[in-house]
Short mmCIF file of C-alpha atoms in Angstrom, two decimals:
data_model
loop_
_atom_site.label_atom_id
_atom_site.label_comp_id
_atom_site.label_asym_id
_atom_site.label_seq_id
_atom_site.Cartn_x
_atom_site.Cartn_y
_atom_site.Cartn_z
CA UNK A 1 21.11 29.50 -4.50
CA UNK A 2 23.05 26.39 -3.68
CA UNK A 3 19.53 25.03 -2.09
CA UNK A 4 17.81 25.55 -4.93
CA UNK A 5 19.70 24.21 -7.74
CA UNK A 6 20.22 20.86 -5.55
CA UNK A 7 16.56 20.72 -5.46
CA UNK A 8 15.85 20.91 -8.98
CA UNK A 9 18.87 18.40 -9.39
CA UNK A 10 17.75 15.73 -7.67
CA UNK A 11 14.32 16.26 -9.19
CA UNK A 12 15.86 16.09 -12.42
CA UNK A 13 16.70 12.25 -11.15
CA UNK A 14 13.84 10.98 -11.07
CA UNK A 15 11.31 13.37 -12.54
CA UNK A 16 10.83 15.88 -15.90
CA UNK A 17 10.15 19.11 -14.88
CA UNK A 18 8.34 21.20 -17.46
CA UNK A 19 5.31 23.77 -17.46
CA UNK A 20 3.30 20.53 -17.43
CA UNK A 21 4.19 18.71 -14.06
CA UNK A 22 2.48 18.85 -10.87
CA UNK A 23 4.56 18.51 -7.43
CA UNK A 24 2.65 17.96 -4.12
CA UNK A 25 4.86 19.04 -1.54
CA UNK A 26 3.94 18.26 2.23
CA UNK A 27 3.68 21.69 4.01
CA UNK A 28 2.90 21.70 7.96
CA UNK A 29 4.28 25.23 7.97
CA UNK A 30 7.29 24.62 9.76
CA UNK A 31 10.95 25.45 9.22
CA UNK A 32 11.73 22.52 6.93
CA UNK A 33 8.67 22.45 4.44
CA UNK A 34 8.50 26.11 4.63
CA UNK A 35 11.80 26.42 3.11
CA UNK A 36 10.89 23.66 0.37
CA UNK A 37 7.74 25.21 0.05
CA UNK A 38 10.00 28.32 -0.98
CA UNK A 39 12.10 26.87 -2.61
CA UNK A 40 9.47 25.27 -5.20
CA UNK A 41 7.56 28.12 -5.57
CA UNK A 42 10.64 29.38 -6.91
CA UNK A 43 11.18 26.72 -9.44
CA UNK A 44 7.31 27.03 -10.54
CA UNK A 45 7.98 30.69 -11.39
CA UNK A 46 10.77 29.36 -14.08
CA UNK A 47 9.30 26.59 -15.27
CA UNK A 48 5.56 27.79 -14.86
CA UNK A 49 4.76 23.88 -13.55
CA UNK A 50 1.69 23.78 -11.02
CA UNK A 51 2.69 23.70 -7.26
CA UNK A 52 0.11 22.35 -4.72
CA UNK A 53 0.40 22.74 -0.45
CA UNK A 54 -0.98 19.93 1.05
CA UNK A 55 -1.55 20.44 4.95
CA UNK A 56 -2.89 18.30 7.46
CA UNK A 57 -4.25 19.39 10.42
CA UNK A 58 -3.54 16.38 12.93
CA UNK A 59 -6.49 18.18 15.30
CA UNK A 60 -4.14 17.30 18.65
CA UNK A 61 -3.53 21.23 19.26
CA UNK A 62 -7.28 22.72 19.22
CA UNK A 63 -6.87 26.41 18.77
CA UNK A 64 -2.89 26.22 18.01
CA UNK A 65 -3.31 23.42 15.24
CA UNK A 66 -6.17 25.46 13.47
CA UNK A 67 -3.73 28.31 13.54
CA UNK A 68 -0.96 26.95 11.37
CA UNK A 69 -3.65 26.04 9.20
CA UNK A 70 -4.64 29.50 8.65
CA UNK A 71 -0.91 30.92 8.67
CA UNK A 72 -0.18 28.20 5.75
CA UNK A 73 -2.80 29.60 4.17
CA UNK A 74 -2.41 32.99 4.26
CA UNK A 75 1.16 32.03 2.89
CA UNK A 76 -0.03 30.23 -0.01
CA UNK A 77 -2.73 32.74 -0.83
CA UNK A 78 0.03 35.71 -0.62
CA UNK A 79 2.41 34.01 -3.16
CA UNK A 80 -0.15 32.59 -5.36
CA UNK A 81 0.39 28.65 -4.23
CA UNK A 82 -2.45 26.87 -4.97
CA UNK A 83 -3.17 25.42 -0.98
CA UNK A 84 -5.16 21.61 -0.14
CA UNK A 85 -6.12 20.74 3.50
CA UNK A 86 -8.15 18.54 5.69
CA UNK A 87 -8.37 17.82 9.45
CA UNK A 88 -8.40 14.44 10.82
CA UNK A 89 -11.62 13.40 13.25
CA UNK A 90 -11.47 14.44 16.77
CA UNK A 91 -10.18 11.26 18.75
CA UNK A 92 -8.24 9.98 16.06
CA UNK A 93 -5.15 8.53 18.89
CA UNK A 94 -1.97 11.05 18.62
CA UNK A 95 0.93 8.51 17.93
CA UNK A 96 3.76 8.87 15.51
CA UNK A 97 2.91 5.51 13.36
CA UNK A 98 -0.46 6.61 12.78
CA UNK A 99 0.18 10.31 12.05
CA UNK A 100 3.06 9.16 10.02
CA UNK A 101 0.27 7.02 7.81
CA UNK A 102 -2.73 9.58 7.98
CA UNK A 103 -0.18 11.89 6.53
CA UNK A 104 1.15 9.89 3.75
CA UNK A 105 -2.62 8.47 2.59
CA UNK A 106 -3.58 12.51 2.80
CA UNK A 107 -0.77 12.98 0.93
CA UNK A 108 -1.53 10.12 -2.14
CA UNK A 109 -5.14 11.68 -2.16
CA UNK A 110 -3.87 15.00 -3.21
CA UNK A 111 -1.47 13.41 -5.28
CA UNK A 112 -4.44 11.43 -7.21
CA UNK A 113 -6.64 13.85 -7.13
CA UNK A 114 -4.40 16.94 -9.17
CA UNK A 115 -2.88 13.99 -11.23
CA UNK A 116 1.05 15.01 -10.05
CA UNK A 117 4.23 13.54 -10.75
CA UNK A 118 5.78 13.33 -7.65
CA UNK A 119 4.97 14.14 -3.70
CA UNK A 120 7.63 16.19 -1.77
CA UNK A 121 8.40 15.82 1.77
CA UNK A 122 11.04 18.29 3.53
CA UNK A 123 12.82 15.63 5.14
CA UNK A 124 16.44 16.75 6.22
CA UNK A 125 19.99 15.51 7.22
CA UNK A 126 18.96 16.03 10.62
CA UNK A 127 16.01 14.02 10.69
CA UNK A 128 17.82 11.14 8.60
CA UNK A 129 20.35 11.04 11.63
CA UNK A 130 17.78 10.72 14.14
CA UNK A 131 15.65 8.26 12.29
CA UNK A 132 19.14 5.73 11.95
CA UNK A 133 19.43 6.56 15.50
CA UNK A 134 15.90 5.90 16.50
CA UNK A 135 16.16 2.55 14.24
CA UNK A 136 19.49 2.28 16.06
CA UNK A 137 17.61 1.85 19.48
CA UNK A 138 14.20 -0.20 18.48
CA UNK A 139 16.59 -2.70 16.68
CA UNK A 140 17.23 -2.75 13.53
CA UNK A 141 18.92 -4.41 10.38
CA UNK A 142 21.53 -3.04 7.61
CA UNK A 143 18.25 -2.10 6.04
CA UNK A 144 17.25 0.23 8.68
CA UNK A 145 20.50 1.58 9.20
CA UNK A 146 20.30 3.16 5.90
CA UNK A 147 18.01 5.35 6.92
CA UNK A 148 15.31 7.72 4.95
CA UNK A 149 15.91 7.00 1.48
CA UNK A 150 15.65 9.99 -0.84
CA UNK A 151 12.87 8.29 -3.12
CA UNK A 152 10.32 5.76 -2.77
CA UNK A 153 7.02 4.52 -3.90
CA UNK A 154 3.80 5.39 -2.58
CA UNK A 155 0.84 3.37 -4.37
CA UNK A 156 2.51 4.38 -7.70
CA UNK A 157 3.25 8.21 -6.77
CA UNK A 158 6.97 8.78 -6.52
CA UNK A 159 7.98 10.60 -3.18
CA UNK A 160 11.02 12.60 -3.23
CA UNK A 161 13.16 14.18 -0.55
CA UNK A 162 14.86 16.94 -1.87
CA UNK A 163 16.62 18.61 0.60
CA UNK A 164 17.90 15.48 2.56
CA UNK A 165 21.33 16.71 2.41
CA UNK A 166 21.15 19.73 4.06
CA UNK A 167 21.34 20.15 8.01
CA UNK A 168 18.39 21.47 10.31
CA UNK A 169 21.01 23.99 10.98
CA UNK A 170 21.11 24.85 6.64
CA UNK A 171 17.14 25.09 6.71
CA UNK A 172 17.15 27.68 9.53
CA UNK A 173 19.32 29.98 7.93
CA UNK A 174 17.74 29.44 4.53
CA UNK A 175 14.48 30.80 6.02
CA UNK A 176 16.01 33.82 8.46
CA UNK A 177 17.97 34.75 5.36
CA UNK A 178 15.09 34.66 2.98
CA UNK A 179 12.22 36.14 5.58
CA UNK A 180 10.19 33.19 6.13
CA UNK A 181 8.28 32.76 8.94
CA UNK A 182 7.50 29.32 9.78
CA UNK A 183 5.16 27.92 12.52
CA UNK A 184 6.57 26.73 15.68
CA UNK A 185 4.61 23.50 16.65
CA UNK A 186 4.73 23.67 20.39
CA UNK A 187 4.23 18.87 20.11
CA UNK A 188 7.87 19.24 18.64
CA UNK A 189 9.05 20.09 22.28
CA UNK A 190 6.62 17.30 23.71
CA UNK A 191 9.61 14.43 24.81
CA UNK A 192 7.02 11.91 25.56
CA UNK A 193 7.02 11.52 21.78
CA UNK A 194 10.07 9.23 20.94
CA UNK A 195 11.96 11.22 18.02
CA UNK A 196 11.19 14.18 20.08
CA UNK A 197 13.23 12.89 22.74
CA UNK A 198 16.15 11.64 20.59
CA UNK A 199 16.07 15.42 18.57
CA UNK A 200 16.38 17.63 22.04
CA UNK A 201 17.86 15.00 24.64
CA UNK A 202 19.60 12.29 23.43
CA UNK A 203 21.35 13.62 20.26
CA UNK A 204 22.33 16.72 22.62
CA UNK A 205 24.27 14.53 24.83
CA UNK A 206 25.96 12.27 21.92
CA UNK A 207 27.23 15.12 20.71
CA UNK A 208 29.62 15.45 23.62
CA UNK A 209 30.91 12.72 22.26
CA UNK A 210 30.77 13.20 19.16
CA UNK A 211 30.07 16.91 17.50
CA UNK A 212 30.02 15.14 13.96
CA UNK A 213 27.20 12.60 15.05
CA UNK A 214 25.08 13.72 12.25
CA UNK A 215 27.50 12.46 9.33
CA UNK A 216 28.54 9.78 11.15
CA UNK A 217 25.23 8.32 11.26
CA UNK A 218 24.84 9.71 7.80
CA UNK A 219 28.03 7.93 6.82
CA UNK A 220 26.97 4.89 8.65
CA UNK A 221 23.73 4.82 6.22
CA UNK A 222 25.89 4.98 3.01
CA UNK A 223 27.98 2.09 4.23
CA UNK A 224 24.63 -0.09 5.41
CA UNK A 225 23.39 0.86 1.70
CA UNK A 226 26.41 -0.50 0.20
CA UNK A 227 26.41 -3.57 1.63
CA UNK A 228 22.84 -4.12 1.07
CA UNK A 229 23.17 -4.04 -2.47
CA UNK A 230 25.54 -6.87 -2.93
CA UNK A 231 22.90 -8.55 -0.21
CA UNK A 232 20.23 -8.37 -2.44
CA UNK A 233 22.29 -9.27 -5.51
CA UNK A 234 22.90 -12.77 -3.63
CA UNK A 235 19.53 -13.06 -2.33
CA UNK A 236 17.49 -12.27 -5.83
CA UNK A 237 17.92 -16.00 -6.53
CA UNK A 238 16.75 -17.33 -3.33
CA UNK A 239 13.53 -14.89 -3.78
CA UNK A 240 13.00 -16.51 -7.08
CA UNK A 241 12.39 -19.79 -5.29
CA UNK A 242 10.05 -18.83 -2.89
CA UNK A 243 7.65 -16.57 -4.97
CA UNK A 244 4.80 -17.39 -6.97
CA UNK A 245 3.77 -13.82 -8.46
CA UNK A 246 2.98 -11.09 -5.44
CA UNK A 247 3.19 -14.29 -3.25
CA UNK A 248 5.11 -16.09 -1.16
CA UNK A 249 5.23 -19.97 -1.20
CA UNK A 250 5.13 -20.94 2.35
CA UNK A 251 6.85 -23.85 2.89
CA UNK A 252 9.70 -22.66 0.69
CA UNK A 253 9.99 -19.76 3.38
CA UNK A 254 10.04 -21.01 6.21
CA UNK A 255 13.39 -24.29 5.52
CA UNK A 256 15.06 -20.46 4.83
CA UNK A 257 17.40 -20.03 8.06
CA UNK A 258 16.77 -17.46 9.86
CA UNK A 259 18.76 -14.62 8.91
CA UNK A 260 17.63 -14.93 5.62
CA UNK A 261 13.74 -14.73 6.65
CA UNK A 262 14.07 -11.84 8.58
CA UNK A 263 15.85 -10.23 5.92
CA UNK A 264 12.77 -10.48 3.17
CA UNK A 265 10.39 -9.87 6.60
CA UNK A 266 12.04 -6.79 6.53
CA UNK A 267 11.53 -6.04 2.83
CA UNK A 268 7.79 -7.53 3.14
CA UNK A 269 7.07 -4.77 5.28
CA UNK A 270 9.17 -1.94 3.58
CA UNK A 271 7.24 -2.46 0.73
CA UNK A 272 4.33 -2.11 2.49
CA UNK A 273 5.03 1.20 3.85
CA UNK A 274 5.44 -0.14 7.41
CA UNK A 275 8.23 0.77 9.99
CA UNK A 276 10.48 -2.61 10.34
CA UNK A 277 11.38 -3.08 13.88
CA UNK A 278 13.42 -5.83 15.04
CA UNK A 279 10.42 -6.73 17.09
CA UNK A 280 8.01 -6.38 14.28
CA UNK A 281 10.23 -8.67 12.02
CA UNK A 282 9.53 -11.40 14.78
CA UNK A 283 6.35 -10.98 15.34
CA UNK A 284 5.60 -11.74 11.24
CA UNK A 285 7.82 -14.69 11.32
CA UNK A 286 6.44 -16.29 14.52
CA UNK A 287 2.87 -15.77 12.94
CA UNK A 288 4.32 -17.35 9.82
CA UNK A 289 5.53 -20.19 11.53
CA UNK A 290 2.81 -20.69 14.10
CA UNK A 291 -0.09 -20.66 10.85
CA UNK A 292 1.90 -22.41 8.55
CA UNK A 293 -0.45 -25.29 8.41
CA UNK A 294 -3.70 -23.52 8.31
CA UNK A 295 -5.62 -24.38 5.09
CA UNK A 296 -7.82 -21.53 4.51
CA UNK A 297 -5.27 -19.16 6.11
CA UNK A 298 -4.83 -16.85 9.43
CA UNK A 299 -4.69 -12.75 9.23
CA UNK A 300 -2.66 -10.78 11.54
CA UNK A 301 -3.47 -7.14 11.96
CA UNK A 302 -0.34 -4.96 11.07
CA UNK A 303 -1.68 -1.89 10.46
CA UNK A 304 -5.13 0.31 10.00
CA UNK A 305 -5.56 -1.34 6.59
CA UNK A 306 -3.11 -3.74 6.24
CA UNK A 307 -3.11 -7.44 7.29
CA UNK A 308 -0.65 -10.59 6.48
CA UNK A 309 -2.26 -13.25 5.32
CA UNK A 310 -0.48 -17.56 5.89
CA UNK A 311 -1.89 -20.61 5.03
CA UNK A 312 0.18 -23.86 4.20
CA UNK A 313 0.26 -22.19 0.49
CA UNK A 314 0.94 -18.48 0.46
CA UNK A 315 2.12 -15.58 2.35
CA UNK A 316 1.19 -12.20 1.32
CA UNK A 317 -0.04 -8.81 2.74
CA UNK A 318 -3.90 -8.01 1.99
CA UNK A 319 -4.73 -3.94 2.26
CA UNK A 320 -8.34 -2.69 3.04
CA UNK A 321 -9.27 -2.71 -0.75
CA UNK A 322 -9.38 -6.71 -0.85
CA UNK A 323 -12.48 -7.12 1.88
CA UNK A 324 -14.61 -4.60 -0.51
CA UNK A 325 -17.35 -6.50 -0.91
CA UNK A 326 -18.55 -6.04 -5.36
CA UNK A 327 -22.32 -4.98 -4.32
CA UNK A 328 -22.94 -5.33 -7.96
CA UNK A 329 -26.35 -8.27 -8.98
CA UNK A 330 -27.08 -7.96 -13.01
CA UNK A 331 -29.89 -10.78 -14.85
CA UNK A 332 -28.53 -13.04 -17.39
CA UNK A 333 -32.02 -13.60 -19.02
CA UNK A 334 -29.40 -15.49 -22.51
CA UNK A 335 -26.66 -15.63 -24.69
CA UNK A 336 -24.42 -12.65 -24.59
CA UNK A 337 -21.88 -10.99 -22.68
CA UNK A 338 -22.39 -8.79 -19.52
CA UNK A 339 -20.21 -6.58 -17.78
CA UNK A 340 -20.49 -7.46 -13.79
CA UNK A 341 -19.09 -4.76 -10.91
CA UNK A 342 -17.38 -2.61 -13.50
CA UNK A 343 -14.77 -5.29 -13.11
CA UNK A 344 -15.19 -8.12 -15.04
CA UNK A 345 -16.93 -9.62 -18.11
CA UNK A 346 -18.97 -12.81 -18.27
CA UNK A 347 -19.98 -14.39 -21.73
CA UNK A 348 -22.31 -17.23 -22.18
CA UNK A 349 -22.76 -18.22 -25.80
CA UNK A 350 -23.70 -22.04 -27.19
CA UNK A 351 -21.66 -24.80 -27.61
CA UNK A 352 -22.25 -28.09 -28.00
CA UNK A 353 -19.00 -29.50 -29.33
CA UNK A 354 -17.11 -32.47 -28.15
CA UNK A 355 -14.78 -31.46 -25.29
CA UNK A 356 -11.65 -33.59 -25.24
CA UNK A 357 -10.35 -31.72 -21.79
CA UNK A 358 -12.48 -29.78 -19.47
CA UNK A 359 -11.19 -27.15 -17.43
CA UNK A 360 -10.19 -27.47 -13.87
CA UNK A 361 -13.04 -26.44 -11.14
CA UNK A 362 -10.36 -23.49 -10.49
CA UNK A 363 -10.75 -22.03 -13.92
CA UNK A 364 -12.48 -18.98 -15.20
CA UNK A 365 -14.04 -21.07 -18.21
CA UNK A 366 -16.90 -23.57 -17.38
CA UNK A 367 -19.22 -25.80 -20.14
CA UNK A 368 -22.44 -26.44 -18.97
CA UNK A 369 -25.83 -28.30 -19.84
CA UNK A 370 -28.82 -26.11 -17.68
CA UNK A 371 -31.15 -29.34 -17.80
CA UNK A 372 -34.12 -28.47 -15.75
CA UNK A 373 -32.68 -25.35 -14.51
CA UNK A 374 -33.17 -22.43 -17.32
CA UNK A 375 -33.04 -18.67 -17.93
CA UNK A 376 -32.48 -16.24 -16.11
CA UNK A 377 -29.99 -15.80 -13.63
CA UNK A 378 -28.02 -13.44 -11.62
CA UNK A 379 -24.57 -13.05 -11.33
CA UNK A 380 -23.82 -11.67 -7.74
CA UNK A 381 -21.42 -12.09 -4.91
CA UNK A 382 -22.11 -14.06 -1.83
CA UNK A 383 -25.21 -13.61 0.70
CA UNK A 384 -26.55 -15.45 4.04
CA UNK A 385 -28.41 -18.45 2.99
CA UNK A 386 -26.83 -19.03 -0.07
CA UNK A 387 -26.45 -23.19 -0.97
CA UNK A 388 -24.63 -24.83 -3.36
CA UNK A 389 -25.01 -28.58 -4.47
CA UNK A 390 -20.98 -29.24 -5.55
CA UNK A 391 -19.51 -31.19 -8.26
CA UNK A 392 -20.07 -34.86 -8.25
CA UNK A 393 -21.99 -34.30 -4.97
CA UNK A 394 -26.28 -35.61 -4.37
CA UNK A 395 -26.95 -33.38 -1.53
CA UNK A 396 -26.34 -29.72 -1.19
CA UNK A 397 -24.42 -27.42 1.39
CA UNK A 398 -24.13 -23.89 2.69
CA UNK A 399 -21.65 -21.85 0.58
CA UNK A 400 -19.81 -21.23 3.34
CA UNK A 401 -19.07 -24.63 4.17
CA UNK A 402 -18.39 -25.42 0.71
CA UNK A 403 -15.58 -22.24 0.79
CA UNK A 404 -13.79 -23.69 3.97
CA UNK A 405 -13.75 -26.67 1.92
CA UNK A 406 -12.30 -25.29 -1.14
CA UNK A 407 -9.82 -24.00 1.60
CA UNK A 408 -11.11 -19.79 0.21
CA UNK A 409 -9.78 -17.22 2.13
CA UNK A 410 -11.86 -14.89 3.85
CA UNK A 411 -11.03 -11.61 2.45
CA UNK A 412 -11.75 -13.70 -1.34
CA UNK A 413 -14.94 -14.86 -0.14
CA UNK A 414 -16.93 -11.74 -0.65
CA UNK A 415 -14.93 -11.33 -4.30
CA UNK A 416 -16.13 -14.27 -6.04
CA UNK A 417 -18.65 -14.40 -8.78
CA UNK A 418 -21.34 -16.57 -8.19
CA UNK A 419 -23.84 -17.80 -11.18
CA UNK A 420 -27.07 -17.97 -8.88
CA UNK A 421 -30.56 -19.14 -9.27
CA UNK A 422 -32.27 -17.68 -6.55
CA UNK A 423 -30.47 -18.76 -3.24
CA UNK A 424 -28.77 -21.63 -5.36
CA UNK A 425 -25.35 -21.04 -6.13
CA UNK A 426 -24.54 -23.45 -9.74
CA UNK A 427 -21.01 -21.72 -10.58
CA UNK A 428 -18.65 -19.84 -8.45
CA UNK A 429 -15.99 -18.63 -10.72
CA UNK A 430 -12.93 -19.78 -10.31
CA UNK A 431 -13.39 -22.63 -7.57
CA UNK A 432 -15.97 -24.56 -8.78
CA UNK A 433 -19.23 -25.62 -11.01
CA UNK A 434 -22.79 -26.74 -9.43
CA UNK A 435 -23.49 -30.61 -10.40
CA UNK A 436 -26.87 -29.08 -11.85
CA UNK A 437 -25.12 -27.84 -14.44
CA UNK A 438 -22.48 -30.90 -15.00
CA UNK A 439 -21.93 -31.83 -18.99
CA UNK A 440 -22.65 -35.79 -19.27
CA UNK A 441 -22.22 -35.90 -23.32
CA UNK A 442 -22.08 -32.82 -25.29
CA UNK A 443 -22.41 -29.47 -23.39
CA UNK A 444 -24.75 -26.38 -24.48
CA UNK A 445 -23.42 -23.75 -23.90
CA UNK A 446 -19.63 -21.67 -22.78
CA UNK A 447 -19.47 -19.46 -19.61
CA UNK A 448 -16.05 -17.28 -19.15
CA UNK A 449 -15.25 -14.80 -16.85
CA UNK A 450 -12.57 -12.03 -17.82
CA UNK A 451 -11.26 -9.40 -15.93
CA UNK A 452 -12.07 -5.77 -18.14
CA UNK A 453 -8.55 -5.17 -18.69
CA UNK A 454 -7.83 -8.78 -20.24
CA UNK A 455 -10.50 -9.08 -22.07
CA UNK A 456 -9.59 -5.73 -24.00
CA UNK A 457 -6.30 -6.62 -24.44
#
């Protein structure tokens, strides 16, 4: 009983629980999400909210792994939990980083697709302990040392921990006493995984030390969390002064001393949903430093679908979602507005009043005169070939060229909207206008480019 009404109070935290919710809780089958699982299912039955399984089958185990599968079914099925699953590819490499993320992206797909208002994970005292003490040994900061938090973000989704307080020791006895029979992974015995090794060698032998290790590493967290909070307090204002929206302004980084970078390193990546290890940290600031000069910017790799982007301007992280090329091409045969890539809006109407300041080439509004070059056009994103004669320029040059120049990062390149006339690029939005269409006197007509959302608003 004491289980279950500290579940439902820290839900109550962060979350309303009503016949209307939707939890996602993470459910391999073993001892600690089978007792959640349990747990929940009880909860559902008083507040009649919809409870969803999600299981992952990793695929390392052959056989065994399509097993628990079935046995997590079968439980589901028997009390009336409604049960999601999917296997990852054969080959997909068996590490703990990238289970850790096929998990959690499994886990926001679910989420998305039932629409729920939170994702549980049955993450206990035990595992907190080891984690500080894993952290402990790859090097860490006061950040790490505080451990696995018992809420945080996930693209939007909240992810609780609800049973974070209680021991591995408190789970077992939760599921003997209530007649649960959880799977037994036979990987959890496997040492040549790292927390493996800390769980049934190294946290055996502390504990000749130390019996209490557990809540002094849990202790240790609370103290680390403390402290950060008047750390962050102090360095709000210095963030202030070296942001620029989801940005970071480079050279304002890097006359930070050092301490101080590796402290928002550490948050970069946090908020990124990436483990920060001491050596990590480094790794991000020497890139920092060693591409802090590069005009149209480096990428380093981080993660499947994450890179960090530096050039002399900006730091920031780009995910997967920024290199997807807009495959959209729609005819703008005259006046009117057009929707382009489901994304944006594009009006051209006339206009042939005196303009006392034009826009910058970096604006989304352009006056133009079309001369010899009429109706239609295409709006489109980039393609081989493409040409573009720029502003106050006689002769013409490849797009690409004319990017570089415009110092354009890659991953934006494929993004931009481009006012074409066959191969001929005269406007790409944002960066730039085509001298074909330069105003001398009075222009003709307007082009603007709004995002969907703006332009609604």
């Amino acid at each position: 009983m004491m289980m279950k009404e500290t579940v439902r109070n820290i839900l109550k935290k962060y979350v309303n629980i009503s016949c209307e919710s939707t939890f996602i809780v993470g459910f391999s089958g073993g001892w600690d999400s089978m007792c959640l699982l349990d747990i929940m299912n009880k909860l559902s039955k008083e507040y009649g909210f919809l409870l969803v399984a999600a299981h992952l089958n990793h695929n390392w185990r052959g056989k065994e792994s399509e097993a628990e599968k079935e046995r997590c079914l079968a439980f589901c099925e028997e009390n009336d939990i409604t049960f999601i699953s999917d296997t990852l590819q054969e080959g997909t490499k068996a590490t703990e980083l990238i289970a850790r993320e096929m998990r959690y992206d499994f886990f926001k797909r679910c989420a998305e697709e039932f629409e729920a208002d939170a994702i549980l994970t049955a993450h206990t005292k035990s595992d907190n302990a080891e984690t500080i003490l894993y952290r402990i040994i790859k090097g860490t900061g006061l950040n790490g040392l505080e451990g696995i938090r018992e809420i945080r973000d996930l693209g939007g989704f909240k992810v609780i921990r609800p049973i974070l307080n209680f021991s591995r020791k408190d789970i077992e006895e939760y599921c003997i006493t209530n007649e649960l029979y959880p799977n037994n992974d036979s990987s959890n015995s496997n040492t040549k995984y790292a927390r493996n090794n800390i769980r049934h060698n190294i946290m055996p032998a502390i504990k000749h030390i130390n019996p209490n290790i557990e809540n002094a590493l849990i202790t240790l967290a609370d103290i680390a969390a403390g402290n950060n909070k008047v750390i962050n307090e102090l360095m709000q204002n210095i963030e202030n002064q070296i942001t620029a929206g989801d940005k970071w302004l480079t050279q304002n980084f890097l006359i930070l001393n050092s301490a101080i970078k590796q402290h928002f390193v550490y948050k970069l990546l946090v908020n990124n949903d990436l483990e920060p290890s001491f050596s990590k940290i480094q790794e991000l600031i020497t890139f920092i430093t060693d591409n802090q000069k590069s005009k149209t910017g480096k990428t380093l790799s981080v993660a499947n679908d994450k890179w960090l982007f530096v050039s002399n301007k900006y730091i920031y992280f780009i995910h997967s979602s920024h290199y997807k090329k807009i495959e959209d091409e729609i005819t703008i045969n005259g006046e009117g507005c057009y929707e382009f890539g489901k994304m944006y809006k594009i009006t051209i109407e006339k206009y042939t009043e005196k303009i006392e300041t034009y826009p910058k080439a970096a604006s989304n509004t352009a006056y133009i005169v079309l001369n010899d070059t009429g109706f239609p056009f295409t709006i489109r994103t980039r393609r081989n070939g493409d040409i573009i004669q720029p502003f106050g320029m006689q002769g013409k040059m490849k797009l690409k060229k004319y990017f570089i120049n415009k110092n354009i990062p890659e991953h934006n390149r494929d993004k931009t909207v481009l006012l074409c006339k066959n191969n001929e690029v005269l406007w790409a939005a944002g960066i730039g206008l085509s001298e074909k269409l330069r105003t001398v006197n009075l222009p003709q007509y307007k082009l603007k480019m709004e995002k969907i959302e703006d332009a609604g608003s």
